[in-house]
Amino acid sequence: MTIKYVPEPFRIKMVERIKMLTREERIEKIKEAKYNLFNLKAEDVYIDLLTDSGTNAMSDYQWAGIMRGDEAYAGGRSYFNLVENAQEIFGYKYIQPVHQGRAAEKVLFPLMLTEGKIAISNMFFDTTRAHVELAGARAVDCVVKEAGNPSVRAPFKGNMDVERLEKIINEHGKEKVGLIVMTITNNSAGGQPVSVKNIREVSAIAKKYGIPLCIDAARYAENAYFIKQREEEFKNKSIKEIIKEVFSYADAFTMSAKKDAIVNMGGLIGIKESAELYQKIKANTICFEGFTTYGGLSGRELESLAIGLTEGLDENYLRYRIGQIEYLASILDDHGIAYQAPVGGHGLFIDAQAMFPHIPYNEFPGQALAIELYIEAGIRSCDIGSYMLGNDPDTKEQLKSEFEFTRLAIPRRVYTQAHFDIMADALIEIKKRAASVNGYRITWEPPVLRHFQASLEPINK
């Protein structure tokens, strides 16, 4: 039964015109893009769900903040506004701005990971995994088993498998484990939340073996909202109180602020108390990002980020944000379209393997569904499956993902109920002709993060 759409807790003050190509035009455009949705021009996309990163609509307060941004090279007012706000929210002593999340990983990870070491996570996303490997280490996923079954409606499918985590540490030896990473929410597992109970347990294991614990905090506010809704201990706690609790168990965090801070560019590194590590981070920031008090960002971006960190914690906004996705999911339930259930925080992860059981993992069902969505309705989405996972860094063989998802990542404060109805209608139409959809093969790929650049062609059977 379709649930009621949650009304927007804001008014629209400015609009951006978008165009819609014909079906024939879209078929030609995706062919020209070599069946890689990253190669499409944005103007040829009607509803852009490729990512929720940096695609958000900023508020009037944020735009006003842009006018107030202090563009000083060193020690600008906007830097101190950001640091003070972040310190208050997260409870960490040291805050370092960078230009986005992967920059935070580039700055921090080489200080903790070297050749021969491993990093363990509840699940690494693509760029995080790449930065682990670029540091010479290897990434090991350790998500709970229920995450592997999209139809199982467990409340915290993003959790770390604690028993397996300790087993991996003992198998490799604690000296080989450079870092434990908790991704909140767990993007690759379908935007699924992580409980405070699980974070406590992982923290205890990290302390037991003397291994640093880092939070990948891109969607920390959405995760806190799920905790409030689903974890009994925190039902009467505020979002800010929950965040303080979550971050108290880690030693550091990296953040793409382009998600839950509702900005178009920005990132953060947080260090709880290690002055020695912070000094090394500052040195790397100067080398890679610019001076420490701007970290690759303009003053106006620092100012809008300081404001967005607070706006992203508003409970009415978070209720609307998650409610949009629950509305879409309820329509799909009525038509038997499988997804990673219950819904994630930042999007809906359609079970492409269930949609196309005849397409094997090495012909990329998640990518096939993403292409069909563009052809059907001009919707751009992306594969979260074997195509994104890539090849084993040692054997170069195609890896098999635990999931074959097509992610509909929802930009914040951008699309209306009518757009969500179009998303649902497109998936319903594709399901009707699912048996006729074929897979794809890669004709060219780069060695790292291939899905951003690879060329593909359809497999005609």
Short mmCIF file of C-alpha atoms in Angstrom, two decimals:
data_model
loop_
_atom_site.label_atom_id
_atom_site.label_comp_id
_atom_site.label_asym_id
_atom_site.label_seq_id
_atom_site.Cartn_x
_atom_site.Cartn_y
_atom_site.Cartn_z
CA MET A 1 0.00 0.00 0.00
CA THR A 2 1.46 3.38 -1.03
CA ILE A 3 2.27 5.52 2.00
CA LYS A 4 1.55 9.23 2.20
CA TYR A 5 4.21 11.56 0.81
CA VAL A 6 5.90 13.64 3.53
CA PRO A 7 5.44 17.35 2.73
CA GLU A 8 8.53 19.48 2.21
CA PRO A 9 9.57 21.54 5.28
CA PHE A 10 10.58 24.44 3.03
CA ARG A 11 9.36 26.67 0.19
CA ILE A 12 10.92 26.85 -3.26
CA LYS A 13 12.39 30.31 -4.03
CA MET A 14 14.33 29.52 -7.22
CA VAL A 15 14.00 26.94 -9.99
CA GLU A 16 16.30 25.43 -12.60
CA ARG A 17 14.84 24.48 -15.96
CA ILE A 18 15.49 20.96 -17.20
CA LYS A 19 14.75 19.35 -20.54
CA MET A 20 13.56 15.89 -21.48
CA LEU A 21 14.85 14.17 -24.60
CA THR A 22 12.81 11.71 -26.64
CA ARG A 23 13.40 8.01 -26.17
CA GLU A 24 15.18 7.83 -29.54
CA GLU A 25 17.47 10.70 -28.53
CA ARG A 26 18.29 9.01 -25.22
CA ILE A 27 19.18 5.74 -26.97
CA GLU A 28 21.63 7.66 -29.15
CA LYS A 29 23.07 9.64 -26.21
CA ILE A 30 23.82 6.57 -24.09
CA LYS A 31 25.42 4.87 -27.09
CA GLU A 32 27.63 7.94 -27.65
CA ALA A 33 28.54 7.77 -23.93
CA LYS A 34 29.74 4.17 -24.49
CA TYR A 35 27.05 2.99 -22.08
CA ASN A 36 28.74 4.74 -19.15
CA LEU A 37 26.34 7.12 -17.41
CA PHE A 38 29.23 9.22 -16.10
CA ASN A 39 29.96 10.15 -19.73
CA LEU A 40 26.53 11.70 -20.29
CA LYS A 41 26.18 15.47 -20.38
CA ALA A 42 24.11 16.63 -17.41
CA GLU A 43 21.88 18.65 -19.74
CA ASP A 44 20.82 15.38 -21.39
CA VAL A 45 19.52 13.99 -18.08
CA TYR A 46 15.98 14.66 -16.83
CA ILE A 47 16.20 13.29 -13.26
CA ASP A 48 19.78 12.98 -12.03
CA LEU A 49 20.19 10.30 -9.36
CA LEU A 50 23.80 9.47 -10.16
CA THR A 51 24.84 10.66 -6.71
CA ASP A 52 23.63 12.64 -3.72
CA SER A 53 27.15 14.07 -3.37
CA GLY A 54 27.33 17.81 -4.00
CA THR A 55 24.03 17.82 -5.91
CA ASN A 56 22.03 19.37 -3.08
CA ALA A 57 19.97 22.57 -3.00
CA MET A 58 21.42 25.03 -0.50
CA SER A 59 19.21 27.20 1.70
CA ASP A 60 18.79 30.97 1.76
CA TYR A 61 20.96 31.07 4.89
CA GLN A 62 23.73 29.18 3.11
CA TRP A 63 23.57 31.48 0.09
CA ALA A 64 23.68 34.47 2.42
CA GLY A 65 26.71 32.87 4.08
CA ILE A 66 28.43 32.70 0.70
CA MET A 67 28.24 36.49 0.52
CA ARG A 68 29.85 36.71 3.97
CA GLY A 69 32.66 34.26 3.23
CA ASP A 70 36.11 35.45 4.30
CA GLU A 71 38.54 34.78 1.45
CA ALA A 72 41.74 35.31 3.48
CA TYR A 73 44.46 32.81 2.57
CA ALA A 74 45.34 32.18 6.22
CA GLY A 75 43.23 32.45 9.36
CA GLY A 76 39.99 33.56 7.72
CA ARG A 77 36.88 34.09 9.84
CA SER A 78 34.93 31.45 7.90
CA TYR A 79 37.52 28.80 8.81
CA PHE A 80 37.05 29.48 12.51
CA ASN A 81 33.25 29.46 12.14
CA LEU A 82 33.45 26.02 10.57
CA VAL A 83 35.91 24.60 13.10
CA GLU A 84 33.94 25.85 16.10
CA ASN A 85 30.67 24.45 14.74
CA ALA A 86 32.23 21.08 13.91
CA GLN A 87 33.93 20.84 17.32
CA GLU A 88 30.61 21.48 19.01
CA ILE A 89 28.74 18.88 16.90
CA PHE A 90 31.30 16.06 16.97
CA GLY A 91 33.18 16.69 20.21
CA TYR A 92 36.59 16.40 18.52
CA LYS A 93 39.52 18.66 19.38
CA TYR A 94 41.02 18.92 15.89
CA ILE A 95 39.08 19.68 12.69
CA GLN A 96 40.73 19.97 9.27
CA PRO A 97 38.72 21.11 6.22
CA VAL A 98 39.50 19.60 2.82
CA HIS A 99 37.78 19.94 -0.52
CA GLN A 100 35.85 16.63 -0.39
CA GLY A 101 35.74 13.16 1.15
CA ARG A 102 38.32 11.47 -1.04
CA ALA A 103 40.72 14.30 -0.23
CA ALA A 104 40.23 13.48 3.46
CA GLU A 105 41.15 9.86 2.71
CA LYS A 106 44.17 10.91 0.64
CA VAL A 107 45.44 13.03 3.53
CA LEU A 108 44.74 10.59 6.38
CA PHE A 109 45.08 7.04 5.08
CA PRO A 110 48.79 7.07 4.13
CA LEU A 111 49.54 8.02 7.74
CA MET A 112 47.93 4.77 8.94
CA LEU A 113 48.19 2.32 6.06
CA THR A 114 51.28 1.02 4.30
CA GLU A 115 52.34 -1.90 2.11
CA GLY A 116 51.34 -5.24 3.62
CA LYS A 117 48.67 -3.88 5.96
CA ILE A 118 44.91 -4.28 5.80
CA ALA A 119 41.97 -2.04 6.65
CA ILE A 120 38.69 -3.57 7.79
CA SER A 121 35.28 -1.95 7.32
CA ASN A 122 31.61 -2.76 7.63
CA MET A 123 31.87 -2.01 3.91
CA PHE A 124 34.16 0.21 1.90
CA PHE A 125 32.73 2.45 -0.79
CA ASP A 126 34.59 2.66 -4.10
CA THR A 127 36.78 5.72 -3.50
CA THR A 128 37.59 4.69 0.08
CA ARG A 129 38.64 1.24 -1.13
CA ALA A 130 40.79 2.87 -3.79
CA HIS A 131 42.62 5.05 -1.26
CA VAL A 132 43.31 2.01 0.91
CA GLU A 133 44.87 0.30 -2.11
CA LEU A 134 46.76 3.41 -3.21
CA ALA A 135 48.39 3.46 0.24
CA GLY A 136 49.63 -0.09 -0.48
CA ALA A 137 47.17 -1.82 1.85
CA ARG A 138 44.23 -4.10 1.16
CA ALA A 139 40.56 -3.49 2.00
CA VAL A 140 38.50 -6.17 3.76
CA ASP A 141 34.70 -5.92 4.05
CA CYS A 142 33.01 -7.27 7.15
CA VAL A 143 29.30 -6.42 7.00
CA VAL A 144 26.66 -8.45 8.85
CA LYS A 145 25.22 -11.42 6.98
CA GLU A 146 21.66 -10.09 6.81
CA ALA A 147 22.87 -7.26 4.55
CA GLY A 148 23.39 -9.86 1.83
CA ASN A 149 19.66 -10.60 1.59
CA PRO A 150 17.78 -7.53 0.26
CA SER A 151 14.39 -8.90 1.32
CA VAL A 152 15.35 -9.24 5.02
CA ARG A 153 14.02 -6.15 6.85
CA ALA A 154 16.55 -5.92 9.66
CA PRO A 155 16.83 -2.49 11.35
CA PHE A 156 20.63 -2.14 11.15
CA LYS A 157 21.84 -3.98 8.05
CA GLY A 158 24.87 -1.69 7.85
CA ASN A 159 26.44 -3.11 11.02
CA MET A 160 29.89 -4.66 11.29
CA ASP A 161 29.99 -8.43 11.81
CA VAL A 162 31.73 -8.20 15.18
CA GLU A 163 32.56 -11.88 15.53
CA ARG A 164 34.08 -11.99 12.05
CA LEU A 165 35.96 -8.72 12.69
CA GLU A 166 37.83 -10.23 15.63
CA LYS A 167 38.48 -13.40 13.65
CA ILE A 168 40.03 -11.39 10.77
CA ILE A 169 42.24 -9.48 13.21
CA ASN A 170 43.51 -12.72 14.75
CA GLU A 171 44.03 -14.37 11.35
CA HIS A 172 46.16 -11.50 10.03
CA GLY A 173 47.69 -10.43 13.33
CA LYS A 174 46.84 -7.13 15.01
CA GLU A 175 50.07 -5.53 13.81
CA LYS A 176 48.89 -6.01 10.21
CA VAL A 177 45.60 -4.17 10.73
CA GLY A 178 46.29 -0.49 10.19
CA LEU A 179 42.74 0.82 10.53
CA ILE A 180 39.13 -0.13 11.22
CA VAL A 181 36.58 2.00 9.35
CA MET A 182 32.90 2.32 10.26
CA THR A 183 30.90 3.70 7.32
CA ILE A 184 27.71 5.46 8.47
CA THR A 185 25.36 4.96 6.82
CA ASN A 186 26.73 1.91 4.99
CA ASN A 187 26.55 3.11 1.38
CA SER A 188 27.62 -0.04 -0.46
CA ALA A 189 25.18 -2.14 1.59
CA GLY A 190 22.29 0.06 0.44
CA GLY A 191 22.58 3.16 2.62
CA GLN A 192 21.82 0.97 5.63
CA PRO A 193 22.30 2.36 9.15
CA VAL A 194 24.68 1.29 11.89
CA SER A 195 23.54 1.03 15.52
CA VAL A 196 25.24 2.62 18.50
CA LYS A 197 25.41 -0.83 20.09
CA ASN A 198 27.42 -2.10 17.12
CA ILE A 199 29.74 0.93 17.15
CA ARG A 200 30.38 0.34 20.88
CA GLU A 201 31.26 -3.29 20.24
CA VAL A 202 33.60 -2.43 17.36
CA SER A 203 35.22 0.28 19.46
CA ALA A 204 35.86 -2.20 22.28
CA ILE A 205 37.57 -4.59 19.87
CA ALA A 206 39.64 -1.77 18.36
CA LYS A 207 40.83 -0.74 21.83
CA LYS A 208 41.50 -4.35 22.82
CA TYR A 209 43.94 -4.76 19.92
CA GLY A 210 45.25 -1.20 19.82
CA ILE A 211 43.86 -0.48 16.32
CA PRO A 212 42.65 3.05 15.40
CA LEU A 213 38.93 3.36 14.66
CA CYS A 214 37.85 5.86 11.99
CA ILE A 215 34.28 6.80 11.06
CA ASP A 216 33.44 7.45 7.40
CA ALA A 217 30.91 10.12 8.31
CA ALA A 218 29.44 11.19 4.96
CA ARG A 219 25.87 10.45 6.07
CA TYR A 220 26.20 10.74 9.83
CA ALA A 221 22.96 12.75 10.30
CA GLU A 222 20.82 10.24 8.41
CA ASN A 223 22.40 7.47 10.48
CA ALA A 224 21.54 9.33 13.69
CA TYR A 225 17.91 9.69 12.54
CA PHE A 226 17.65 5.91 11.98
CA ILE A 227 19.15 5.31 15.44
CA LYS A 228 16.50 7.56 16.98
CA GLN A 229 13.75 5.68 15.11
CA ARG A 230 15.01 2.13 15.59
CA GLU A 231 17.24 1.85 18.68
CA GLU A 232 15.17 1.89 21.87
CA GLU A 233 17.89 3.43 24.03
CA PHE A 234 17.91 6.59 21.91
CA LYS A 235 14.25 7.20 21.07
CA ASN A 236 14.10 10.21 23.41
CA LYS A 237 17.54 11.60 22.53
CA SER A 238 18.08 14.53 20.17
CA ILE A 239 19.92 14.07 16.88
CA LYS A 240 22.86 16.08 18.26
CA GLU A 241 23.03 13.93 21.41
CA ILE A 242 23.08 10.76 19.31
CA ILE A 243 25.87 12.14 17.11
CA LYS A 244 28.00 13.00 20.16
CA GLU A 245 27.51 9.46 21.44
CA VAL A 246 28.41 7.83 18.11
CA PHE A 247 31.59 9.83 17.57
CA SER A 248 32.77 9.38 21.16
CA TYR A 249 33.74 5.77 20.33
CA ALA A 250 36.12 6.57 17.44
CA ASP A 251 39.58 8.12 17.20
CA ALA A 252 39.07 9.98 13.93
CA PHE A 253 36.61 10.62 11.14
CA THR A 254 36.69 11.48 7.46
CA MET A 255 33.71 13.16 5.84
CA SER A 256 32.45 14.09 2.45
CA ALA A 257 30.48 17.14 3.53
CA LYS A 258 28.81 17.13 0.10
CA LYS A 259 26.18 14.80 1.56
CA ASP A 260 24.69 15.49 4.99
CA ALA A 261 26.11 19.02 5.29
CA ILE A 262 24.00 19.89 2.21
CA VAL A 263 26.73 21.72 0.25
CA ASN A 264 28.10 21.41 -3.26
CA MET A 265 31.76 21.09 -2.22
CA GLY A 266 33.60 20.34 1.00
CA GLY A 267 35.03 17.72 3.33
CA LEU A 268 36.37 17.31 6.85
CA ILE A 269 38.88 15.31 8.87
CA GLY A 270 38.30 15.07 12.60
CA ILE A 271 40.88 13.89 15.16
CA LYS A 272 39.61 13.35 18.68
CA GLU A 273 42.75 14.16 20.66
CA SER A 274 46.06 13.11 19.03
CA ALA A 275 48.10 16.29 18.51
CA GLU A 276 50.87 14.25 16.88
CA LEU A 277 48.53 12.83 14.22
CA TYR A 278 46.98 16.26 13.65
CA GLN A 279 50.39 17.77 12.92
CA LYS A 280 50.99 15.11 10.25
CA ILE A 281 47.55 15.80 8.79
CA LYS A 282 48.32 19.51 8.58
CA ALA A 283 51.54 18.73 6.70
CA ASN A 284 49.72 16.53 4.18
CA THR A 285 46.95 19.12 3.81
CA ILE A 286 49.47 21.81 2.88
CA CYS A 287 50.98 19.47 0.26
CA PHE A 288 47.72 18.22 -1.26
CA GLU A 289 44.99 20.77 -0.50
CA GLY A 290 46.50 24.17 0.22
CA PHE A 291 47.01 25.98 3.50
CA THR A 292 45.41 24.43 6.58
CA THR A 293 42.87 27.19 7.17
CA TYR A 294 41.23 26.81 3.80
CA GLY A 295 41.96 23.19 2.89
CA GLY A 296 41.18 23.46 -0.81
CA LEU A 297 37.99 25.47 -0.24
CA SER A 298 37.12 29.10 -0.82
CA GLY A 299 36.02 31.15 2.17
CA ARG A 300 32.45 31.20 0.90
CA GLU A 301 32.44 27.39 0.75
CA LEU A 302 33.76 27.20 4.31
CA GLU A 303 30.96 29.51 5.43
CA SER A 304 28.16 27.60 3.69
CA LEU A 305 29.57 24.34 5.09
CA ALA A 306 29.54 25.72 8.64
CA ILE A 307 25.84 26.53 8.21
CA GLY A 308 24.97 23.28 6.41
CA LEU A 309 26.40 21.12 9.21
CA THR A 310 23.68 22.48 11.49
CA GLU A 311 20.85 22.52 8.91
CA GLY A 312 21.44 18.85 8.15
CA LEU A 313 20.59 17.94 11.75
CA ASP A 314 17.06 19.35 11.68
CA GLU A 315 14.68 16.51 12.54
CA ASN A 316 11.81 17.82 10.39
CA TYR A 317 14.16 17.90 7.41
CA LEU A 318 15.45 14.37 8.14
CA ARG A 319 11.88 13.05 8.46
CA TYR A 320 11.06 14.50 5.04
CA ARG A 321 14.33 13.23 3.56
CA ILE A 322 13.80 9.61 4.61
CA GLY A 323 10.06 9.91 3.97
CA GLN A 324 10.64 10.66 0.27
CA ILE A 325 12.47 7.37 -0.13
CA GLU A 326 9.92 5.43 1.89
CA TYR A 327 7.19 6.82 -0.40
CA LEU A 328 9.00 5.55 -3.52
CA ALA A 329 9.66 2.18 -1.89
CA SER A 330 5.99 1.72 -1.00
CA ILE A 331 5.02 2.08 -4.67
CA LEU A 332 7.62 -0.50 -5.65
CA ASP A 333 6.29 -2.85 -2.95
CA ASP A 334 2.87 -2.68 -4.62
CA HIS A 335 4.44 -3.85 -7.89
CA GLY A 336 6.79 -6.52 -6.54
CA ILE A 337 10.03 -4.68 -7.34
CA ALA A 338 12.78 -5.76 -4.96
CA TYR A 339 15.22 -3.37 -3.27
CA GLN A 340 17.52 -3.37 -0.26
CA ALA A 341 14.91 -3.26 2.48
CA PRO A 342 14.16 -1.38 4.61
CA VAL A 343 15.07 1.80 2.73
CA GLY A 344 18.46 3.42 3.16
CA GLY A 345 19.08 7.00 4.13
CA HIS A 346 20.22 8.60 0.90
CA GLY A 347 18.56 6.55 -1.78
CA LEU A 348 16.88 3.38 -2.90
CA PHE A 349 19.05 0.46 -3.97
CA ILE A 350 17.11 -1.60 -6.51
CA ASP A 351 17.93 -5.32 -6.55
CA ALA A 352 19.02 -5.58 -10.18
CA GLN A 353 19.85 -9.28 -9.85
CA ALA A 354 16.24 -9.96 -8.86
CA MET A 355 15.04 -7.82 -11.78
CA PHE A 356 17.37 -9.59 -14.26
CA PRO A 357 18.07 -13.11 -12.90
CA HIS A 358 19.29 -14.15 -16.36
CA ILE A 359 22.20 -11.65 -16.36
CA PRO A 360 25.32 -13.02 -14.58
CA TYR A 361 27.43 -10.83 -12.28
CA ASN A 362 30.21 -10.47 -14.88
CA GLU A 363 27.71 -8.98 -17.33
CA PHE A 364 26.72 -6.36 -14.75
CA PRO A 365 22.96 -6.43 -14.04
CA GLY A 366 23.21 -3.24 -11.94
CA GLN A 367 24.70 -1.33 -14.86
CA ALA A 368 22.14 -2.84 -17.24
CA LEU A 369 19.27 -1.52 -15.10
CA ALA A 370 20.92 1.92 -14.85
CA ILE A 371 21.10 2.09 -18.64
CA GLU A 372 17.47 0.99 -18.99
CA LEU A 373 16.34 3.70 -16.56
CA TYR A 374 18.01 6.34 -18.69
CA ILE A 375 16.48 4.98 -21.89
CA GLU A 376 13.03 4.67 -20.28
CA ALA A 377 12.72 8.06 -18.59
CA GLY A 378 15.95 10.05 -18.74
CA ILE A 379 16.89 8.99 -15.18
CA ARG A 380 20.62 8.76 -14.44
CA SER A 381 21.58 6.33 -11.68
CA CYS A 382 24.59 4.08 -11.06
CA ASP A 383 25.68 0.50 -10.48
CA ILE A 384 26.59 -0.59 -6.95
CA GLY A 385 27.67 -4.10 -7.77
CA SER A 386 30.34 -6.10 -9.55
CA TYR A 387 30.87 -3.43 -12.22
CA MET A 388 31.75 -0.85 -9.57
CA LEU A 389 33.69 -3.34 -7.43
CA GLY A 390 36.14 -3.97 -10.26
CA ASN A 391 39.02 -6.44 -10.42
CA ASP A 392 41.09 -8.06 -7.69
CA PRO A 393 44.17 -5.79 -7.25
CA ASP A 394 46.46 -8.81 -7.14
CA THR A 395 44.99 -11.39 -9.55
CA LYS A 396 43.25 -8.83 -11.83
CA GLU A 397 40.23 -11.15 -12.00
CA GLN A 398 36.70 -9.73 -11.93
CA LEU A 399 35.39 -9.64 -8.36
CA LYS A 400 31.87 -10.81 -7.54
CA SER A 401 29.98 -8.33 -5.41
CA GLU A 402 27.79 -9.42 -2.53
CA PHE A 403 25.07 -7.28 -4.14
CA GLU A 404 24.01 -6.28 -7.64
CA PHE A 405 22.25 -2.99 -6.96
CA THR A 406 21.26 -0.01 -9.05
CA ARG A 407 21.40 3.00 -6.76
CA LEU A 408 18.88 5.81 -7.01
CA ALA A 409 20.75 8.43 -4.95
CA ILE A 410 18.41 11.27 -4.02
CA PRO A 411 19.81 14.84 -3.98
CA ARG A 412 18.72 16.80 -0.93
CA ARG A 413 15.87 19.32 -1.30
CA VAL A 414 15.82 18.98 -5.10
CA TYR A 415 13.04 16.70 -6.43
CA THR A 416 9.26 16.71 -5.85
CA GLN A 417 6.62 14.01 -5.50
CA ALA A 418 5.96 14.11 -9.25
CA HIS A 419 9.59 13.21 -9.93
CA PHE A 420 9.35 10.26 -7.55
CA ASP A 421 6.24 9.06 -9.38
CA ILE A 422 8.22 9.13 -12.65
CA MET A 423 10.98 7.04 -11.02
CA ALA A 424 8.41 4.46 -9.93
CA ASP A 425 6.66 4.37 -13.32
CA ALA A 426 9.99 3.83 -15.11
CA LEU A 427 10.91 0.85 -12.92
CA ILE A 428 7.45 -0.65 -13.37
CA GLU A 429 7.76 -0.42 -17.18
CA ILE A 430 11.26 -1.94 -17.17
CA LYS A 431 10.05 -4.86 -15.05
CA LYS A 432 7.44 -5.67 -17.71
CA ARG A 433 10.18 -6.20 -20.33
CA ALA A 434 12.93 -7.42 -17.99
CA ALA A 435 13.41 -10.76 -19.76
CA SER A 436 14.45 -8.98 -22.96
CA VAL A 437 17.23 -6.93 -21.32
CA ASN A 438 20.79 -8.16 -21.89
CA GLY A 439 24.03 -7.56 -20.02
CA TYR A 440 27.16 -5.62 -20.95
CA ARG A 441 30.86 -6.24 -21.47
CA ILE A 442 33.72 -3.81 -20.84
CA THR A 443 35.69 -2.82 -23.94
CA TRP A 444 38.16 -0.55 -22.11
CA GLU A 445 38.89 0.18 -18.47
CA PRO A 446 41.47 2.12 -16.41
CA PRO A 447 43.35 0.31 -13.62
CA VAL A 448 41.65 2.14 -10.70
CA LEU A 449 38.02 3.23 -10.16
CA ARG A 450 37.10 1.95 -13.59
CA HIS A 451 33.37 2.66 -13.44
CA PHE A 452 33.99 6.40 -13.71
CA GLN A 453 35.66 6.05 -17.11
CA ALA A 454 35.16 2.56 -18.59
CA SER A 455 33.63 1.93 -22.01
CA LEU A 456 31.01 -0.80 -22.46
CA GLU A 457 28.96 -2.43 -25.16
CA PRO A 458 25.75 -4.49 -25.00
CA ILE A 459 25.95 -8.26 -25.28
CA ASN A 460 23.47 -9.31 -27.94
CA LYS A 461 22.20 -12.85 -27.43
#
